[in-house]
């Protein structure tokens, strides 16, 4: 974060550029100085509480390390780009001024073999993990992680309908996730309904809320729509906190009935799952069931989306993203079309929400803050708007990536025992979001697949695809 | 005066104000069924505003725009919601600065234009998503229709290319093809020949004439290119500063001193006479 | 009546702070058409900078004059926060200029997440209180029920500082060539650059000014509430954005007016209805304003071009 990105300050006379040590040193020094400026006082002093008073402790060593780090990194970047530029002879002037339009095609043709591959991995994942880890208990962490990633894949696919296909920027998607989770929690705790009845109900309720919230806001355009949806997301969260009679406030709703295998509970007794299927009882049976449940839900989302893309409504969504005015001139009822996208996205959010509730057995407003919406949106945008496989990859990167931090405990040897890499999870997540946008503003897979072909299939370059204005 | 006997479009006392600015002032004209009607006038005369009123993008401040169907019934366009002007009144339009779905293929553009019939065929998505009903057949027919228009506009070879990749002239033709895919009774073209070279412009003339002849679609067009206007139109309406200054056949309008004055920018009646004398009209 | 006047004073104080933040949103939106999501967190960061310098000045350097300390803190916070504003634009937004429209928004959300967590990691997750600096109040009048309507020195300072800085800033934007360049970039960036305006520098300066004003707001916030925490950026940020929209985005007087209105609504809502739902009220106003009058009070309506 403290290192200015190289693309912004690359000298424009790239043709004759060689490694100019003096200039590089000067620039790196400047960057280090800026880092120093940014580090004062927020990094150099730490406020500590003792009793009622605050006092300051100094950490100039840390600042020095940061500045040195930035200096070194910057110098390295200079050297690296200089040699790269030297190798590449003459990069076009266009690249120098507008680096963002460069579209390398490393990921573009990934989808052909990747879809069966990913599907196979996803289906076999629990067995692979159990085999690798050598037991059900040992693979708990990995299966939980798989469930977590798949939840975000599903949310990403749901939001992709709204943002990626219809081009409507929704920053409050988590509201529908919350509606789904709370619907499930309330329906199952008050009326004792089973998961398979609650699931569609939760989805329908979320879709209904999608329509209620969507109807007034869908004539807004661009960032305004984003902000209103954000406001709605926050309103729903605040209502969940404050409407204690219904939602039990910030304490949340607990003791939500656990998932059952189509009515057969995962218990260690007579009618239990293990007993019935002649297996030895293990708590991970439920975990694996949940894994396949969310995988099924995610694949359902994917299937419906892929199907809709080839139907008139899906084409109308994409046309809406491209040009709303032209849509209206062609007789498309733009309000209804937007509403269907909003409602459908909300419905899948609701499904994911009720899955969340049944998995956790507990819901509280804390789980549905703005950060969740931001993560889901980041997954969609990073994936490449509209690309299903891109969204799945992005979910793995963004949700799975930070998990690596958990395993970096060896860093404690470097930074001392008090060092917890997990603290830096969100910090690095933020940096990652910025870096990924600078690196690939159109996401990992920006090409668009046509929904219908006459003779031959040609992918459509991302630079032609519009991002919508709503 | 066929346009008075059987008008497809009847505009009465149309006025459009933007704040204090009067863009269109008490305009009345008719467009005849089966005619090619041209709306001309100097820049800023209010032609596109008239178009936007007819096609529902602006609600006129005053006045009435009636579309008469072949069965004699009529629809008041200013009362219809924007999308119904295409779907129910069967008025299609193109745009001055082309509005294609540039990230979608040429074929997809033409299928989006057939949204409403396809939507019904897919049982409003519910049957389509389950693979029931006659959606497959309906889509095949829609593709056939798209192919017909692609052949007619000589775009068939580019059917699978993104619309944004087409050269300018092709984009203009594609926009017309897309509008025609909605089976319009009245096709409104906003400067269809703008930016075309003479050959393309000639080709456009043939296309428009054939649309009128083979499909019975009436055409209303805004155009600056007089070779297009004079050659193919049956009826010309001239606007200047939002008011109609002339209305008649191309030859009548061509010889109207007021039109010449408007185009040459003379205000005085005497000067007009002088100009007329000079150019020997 | 007494409560009403008291809430009016409180609301105007709070509104001044929102107004100062709102200017940053409105200017950035005006010039590059982007909601600078991280602006609320820049505000929070500046409050921390102010907090630390207060501690340095009062405990280490032993400056006893509160007025002097406040002045120094204000200047230092403005300078350092400006640097942050500049650096954020340079690193996270400039490379994305002229790109995909969503990219800068996502990038801004990333910066927002980064800043909040950076401050959390650097300063700890707990609320940071400072001893009250200015405590005196002036009793304006006493109501029949014995309720004192008072204005505190703090509130006077906040309103006065806001007014003075707004005037200076207003002059800067209206009368100098910087302001002219800014307005030119708002209208047409490409044309402005063809006419020799350094667009990059103008945009940088916009961010710097926005950050500087946010730091004034941050300092005032610290002075007023005496406590700040790492997640104090989001909600005031959204409220200030509401203010900017309410006043008419792109309009500077609108931002201040919107800020005052939001401040008043919030205090009156808390006083007369329910304090729990005060944020719901603010967010609802945001939604209602955007839906029913998207051009705000002083903004120009956007005409849909066909």
Coordinates of C-alpha atoms in Angstrom, one line a residue, chain C:
Chain C
X1 CA -38.9 25.2 23.5
X2 CA -35.7 25.0 25.6
X3 CA -35.0 21.6 24.3
X4 CA -35.6 22.7 20.8
X5 CA -33.1 25.5 21.0
X6 CA -30.5 23.3 22.7
X7 CA -31.0 20.6 20.0
X8 CA -30.7 23.3 17.3
X9 CA -27.3 24.2 18.7
X10 CA -26.2 20.6 19.0
X11 CA -27.5 19.9 15.5
X12 CA -25.7 22.7 13.9
X13 CA -22.4 21.7 15.5
X14 CA -22.8 18.1 14.3
X15 CA -23.9 19.4 10.9
X16 CA -20.8 21.5 10.6
X17 CA -18.7 18.4 10.9
X18 CA -20.8 16.5 8.4
X19 CA -20.6 19.5 6.1
X20 CA -16.8 19.5 6.2
X21 CA -16.6 15.8 5.3
X22 CA -19.4 16.2 2.6
X23 CA -17.3 18.7 0.7
X24 CA -14.7 16.0 0.0
X25 CA -17.3 13.7 -1.4
X26 CA -19.0 16.4 -3.5
X27 CA -15.8 17.7 -5.0
X28 CA -14.4 14.3 -5.9
X29 CA -17.8 13.3 -7.4
X30 CA -18.0 16.5 -9.3
X31 CA -14.5 16.2 -10.9
X32 CA -14.2 12.5 -11.6
X33 CA -17.7 11.2 -11.0
X34 CA -16.8 8.7 -8.4
X35 CA -18.0 8.1 -4.9
X36 CA -14.8 8.2 -2.9
X37 CA -15.7 5.5 -0.5
X38 CA -12.6 5.8 1.5
X39 CA -13.3 9.4 2.5
X40 CA -15.0 8.5 5.7
X41 CA -12.0 6.5 6.7
X42 CA -9.7 9.4 5.8
X43 CA -11.7 11.4 8.3
X44 CA -11.3 8.7 10.9
X45 CA -7.6 8.6 10.2
X46 CA -7.3 12.3 10.6
X47 CA -9.0 12.1 14.0
X48 CA -6.3 9.7 15.1
X49 CA -3.5 11.9 13.8
X50 CA -5.1 14.8 15.8
X51 CA -5.4 12.6 18.8
X52 CA -1.7 11.6 18.8
X53 CA -0.5 15.1 18.3
X54 CA -2.7 16.3 21.1
X55 CA -1.0 13.8 23.3
X56 CA 2.5 14.8 22.1
X57 CA 1.8 18.5 22.6
X58 CA 0.1 18.2 26.0
X59 CA 2.0 15.4 27.7
X60 CA 5.5 15.6 26.2
X61 CA 5.9 19.2 25.2
X62 CA 3.8 20.5 28.0
X63 CA 2.0 23.1 26.0
X64 CA -0.7 24.4 28.4
X65 CA -2.4 26.8 26.1
X66 CA -5.3 24.8 24.6
X67 CA -5.8 27.3 21.9
X68 CA -2.2 27.1 20.7
X69 CA -2.3 23.3 20.9
X70 CA -5.5 23.2 19.0
X71 CA -4.1 25.4 16.3
X72 CA -0.9 23.3 15.9
X73 CA -2.9 20.1 15.9
X74 CA -5.2 21.4 13.2
X75 CA -2.4 22.5 10.9
X76 CA -0.4 19.3 11.4
X77 CA -3.5 17.1 10.9
X78 CA -4.3 19.0 7.7
X79 CA -0.9 18.6 6.3
X80 CA -0.5 14.9 7.1
X81 CA -4.0 14.0 6.1
X82 CA -3.6 15.8 2.8
X83 CA -0.5 13.6 2.2
X84 CA -2.7 10.6 2.8
X85 CA -5.4 12.0 0.4
X86 CA -2.7 12.6 -2.2
X87 CA -1.2 9.1 -1.8
X88 CA -4.5 7.3 -2.0
X89 CA -5.5 9.1 -5.2
X90 CA -2.1 8.4 -6.7
X91 CA -1.9 4.7 -5.8
X92 CA -5.5 3.5 -5.9
X93 CA -7.4 5.7 -8.2
X94 CA -5.1 7.3 -10.8
X95 CA -4.1 4.1 -12.5
X96 CA -7.8 3.3 -12.9
X97 CA -8.7 6.6 -14.5
X98 CA -10.6 6.3 -17.7
X99 CA -11.1 2.6 -17.1
X100 CA -14.1 0.4 -16.3
X101 CA -16.4 2.4 -14.1
X102 CA -16.7 -0.1 -11.3
X103 CA -13.0 -0.5 -10.8
X104 CA -12.4 2.8 -8.9
X105 CA -15.4 2.1 -6.7
X106 CA -14.1 -1.4 -5.8
X107 CA -10.6 0.1 -5.3
X108 CA -12.1 2.8 -3.0
X109 CA -13.9 0.1 -1.0
X110 CA -10.5 -1.6 -0.8
X111 CA -8.8 1.5 0.5
X112 CA -11.6 2.0 3.0
X113 CA -11.1 -1.5 4.3
X114 CA -7.4 -1.0 4.4
X115 CA -7.5 2.3 6.3
X116 CA -9.8 1.0 9.0
X117 CA -7.8 -2.1 9.5
X118 CA -4.5 -0.3 9.3
X119 CA -5.5 2.0 12.1
X120 CA -6.8 -1.0 14.0
X121 CA -3.5 -2.8 13.7
X122 CA -1.4 0.3 14.3
X123 CA -3.4 1.7 17.2
X124 CA -5.5 -1.1 18.6
X125 CA -9.1 -1.9 18.4
X126 CA -10.3 -0.1 21.6
X127 CA -11.9 3.3 21.8
X128 CA -9.4 6.1 22.4
X129 CA -10.5 8.7 24.8
X130 CA -8.7 12.0 25.5
X131 CA -9.2 14.2 28.5
X132 CA -11.7 16.9 27.7
X133 CA -9.8 20.0 26.6
X134 CA -12.5 22.7 26.6
X135 CA -15.2 22.4 29.1
X136 CA -16.7 25.8 29.7
X137 CA -20.2 26.5 28.6
X138 CA -22.1 29.8 28.2
X139 CA -25.6 29.6 29.5
X140 CA -27.7 31.4 26.9
X141 CA -31.0 31.5 28.9
X142 CA -32.9 29.6 31.4
X143 CA -36.2 28.1 30.6
X144 CA -39.3 28.1 32.8
X145 CA -38.7 24.6 33.8
X146 CA -35.2 25.4 35.0
X147 CA -33.6 23.8 31.9
X148 CA -30.5 25.7 30.9
X149 CA -29.9 26.3 27.3
X150 CA -26.2 26.4 26.8
X151 CA -23.7 26.6 24.1
X152 CA -20.3 25.2 25.0
X153 CA -17.0 26.7 23.9
X154 CA -16.4 23.6 22.0
X155 CA -19.4 24.2 19.9
X156 CA -18.4 27.8 19.3
X157 CA -14.9 26.7 18.3
X158 CA -16.3 24.1 15.9
X159 CA -18.8 26.4 14.2
X160 CA -16.2 29.2 14.0
X161 CA -13.5 27.1 12.6
X162 CA -15.9 25.6 10.1
X163 CA -17.1 29.0 9.0
X164 CA -13.6 30.4 8.7
X165 CA -12.2 27.5 6.8
X166 CA -15.2 27.3 4.5
X167 CA -14.7 30.9 3.6
X168 CA -11.0 30.5 2.8
X169 CA -11.8 27.4 0.8
X170 CA -14.7 29.0 -1.0
X171 CA -12.4 31.8 -2.1
X172 CA -9.9 29.2 -3.3
X173 CA -12.4 27.4 -5.4
X174 CA -14.3 30.3 -6.8
X175 CA -11.6 33.0 -7.4
X176 CA -8.3 31.3 -8.1
X177 CA -7.1 29.6 -11.2
X178 CA -7.1 26.3 -9.4
X179 CA -10.9 26.6 -9.0
X180 CA -11.2 27.5 -12.6
X181 CA -9.2 24.4 -13.6
X182 CA -11.3 22.3 -11.3
X183 CA -14.5 23.5 -12.9
X184 CA -13.1 23.0 -16.3
X185 CA -12.2 19.4 -15.5
X186 CA -15.7 18.9 -14.2
X187 CA -17.2 19.9 -17.5
X188 CA -14.8 18.1 -19.9
X189 CA -11.6 16.5 -18.8
X190 CA -10.3 15.9 -22.2
X191 CA -10.9 19.4 -23.5
X192 CA -9.4 20.8 -20.3
X193 CA -6.2 18.9 -20.8
X194 CA -6.1 20.0 -24.5
X195 CA -6.2 23.6 -23.3
X196 CA -3.2 23.0 -21.1
X197 CA -4.7 22.3 -17.8
X198 CA -2.7 19.7 -15.8
X199 CA -5.7 17.4 -15.2
X200 CA -3.7 15.0 -13.0
X201 CA -2.5 17.7 -10.8
X202 CA -6.0 19.3 -10.5
X203 CA -7.5 16.0 -9.5
X204 CA -4.7 15.4 -7.0
X205 CA -5.4 18.8 -5.5
X206 CA -9.1 18.1 -5.3
X207 CA -8.3 15.0 -3.2
X208 CA -5.8 17.0 -1.1
X209 CA -8.3 19.7 -0.4
X210 CA -11.0 17.1 0.4
X211 CA -8.7 15.3 2.8
X212 CA -7.6 18.6 4.4
X213 CA -11.2 19.5 5.1
X214 CA -11.9 16.0 6.4
X215 CA -9.0 16.4 8.8
X216 CA -10.6 19.6 10.1
X217 CA -13.7 17.6 10.6
X218 CA -11.7 14.8 12.3
X219 CA -10.1 17.2 14.7
X220 CA -13.4 18.8 15.5
X221 CA -15.0 15.4 16.0
X222 CA -12.3 14.5 18.4
X223 CA -12.7 17.8 20.2
X224 CA -16.5 17.4 20.4
X225 CA -16.8 13.7 21.4
X226 CA -13.3 13.3 23.0
X227 CA -13.1 9.7 21.8
X228 CA -12.4 8.0 18.5
X229 CA -12.1 4.4 17.3
X230 CA -10.9 2.7 14.2
X231 CA -14.4 2.0 12.9
X232 CA -15.7 5.6 13.3
X233 CA -15.2 6.3 9.6
X234 CA -18.0 4.4 8.0
X235 CA -21.2 5.8 9.5
X236 CA -20.1 9.5 9.5
X237 CA -18.8 8.9 6.0
X238 CA -22.2 7.6 4.8
X239 CA -24.0 10.4 6.6
X240 CA -21.7 13.0 5.0
X241 CA -22.3 11.5 1.6
X242 CA -26.0 11.7 2.4
X243 CA -25.4 15.4 3.1
X244 CA -23.6 15.9 -0.2
X245 CA -26.4 14.2 -2.1
X246 CA -29.1 16.1 -0.2
X247 CA -27.5 19.4 -0.9
X248 CA -27.0 18.4 -4.6
X249 CA -23.9 16.6 -5.4
X250 CA -21.3 18.7 -7.1
X251 CA -22.4 21.8 -5.3
X252 CA -20.2 23.1 -2.5
X253 CA -22.7 25.3 -0.6
X254 CA -25.1 22.4 -1.1
X255 CA -22.7 20.1 0.8
X256 CA -22.6 22.4 3.7
X257 CA -26.3 23.0 3.7
X258 CA -26.9 19.3 3.4
X259 CA -24.5 18.6 6.3
X260 CA -26.4 21.1 8.5
X261 CA -29.7 19.5 7.6
X262 CA -28.5 16.0 8.3
X263 CA -27.0 17.1 11.6
X264 CA -30.2 18.8 12.6
X265 CA -32.4 15.8 11.6
X266 CA -30.1 13.5 13.5
X267 CA -30.2 15.4 16.8
X268 CA -33.9 16.2 16.6
X269 CA -34.7 12.6 15.8
X270 CA -32.6 11.4 18.7
X271 CA -34.2 14.0 21.0
X272 CA -37.9 13.5 20.0
X273 CA -38.1 10.0 18.6
X274 CA -35.7 7.3 19.3
X275 CA -32.0 7.3 19.6
X276 CA -31.7 3.7 18.4
X277 CA -33.1 4.5 15.1
X278 CA -31.2 7.7 14.4
X279 CA -29.0 6.0 11.9
X280 CA -32.0 4.4 10.3
X281 CA -33.4 7.9 9.9
X282 CA -30.3 9.2 8.3
X283 CA -30.1 6.2 5.9
X284 CA -33.8 6.5 5.1
X285 CA -33.3 10.2 4.2
X286 CA -30.5 9.2 1.9
X287 CA -32.7 6.7 0.1
X288 CA -35.7 9.1 0.0
X289 CA -33.7 12.0 -1.3
X290 CA -32.0 9.9 -4.0
X291 CA -35.3 8.4 -5.1
X292 CA -37.4 11.5 -5.2
X293 CA -35.0 14.4 -5.8
X294 CA -31.8 13.0 -7.1
X295 CA -30.4 16.4 -8.0
X296 CA -30.7 17.5 -4.4
X297 CA -31.5 21.0 -3.1
X298 CA -28.9 23.0 -4.9
X299 CA -27.8 20.7 -7.6
X300 CA -28.6 20.9 -11.3
X301 CA -31.0 18.3 -12.6
X302 CA -29.5 15.8 -15.0
X303 CA -31.2 15.7 -18.3
X304 CA -31.4 12.3 -20.0
X305 CA -29.8 12.6 -23.4
X306 CA -31.3 10.4 -26.1

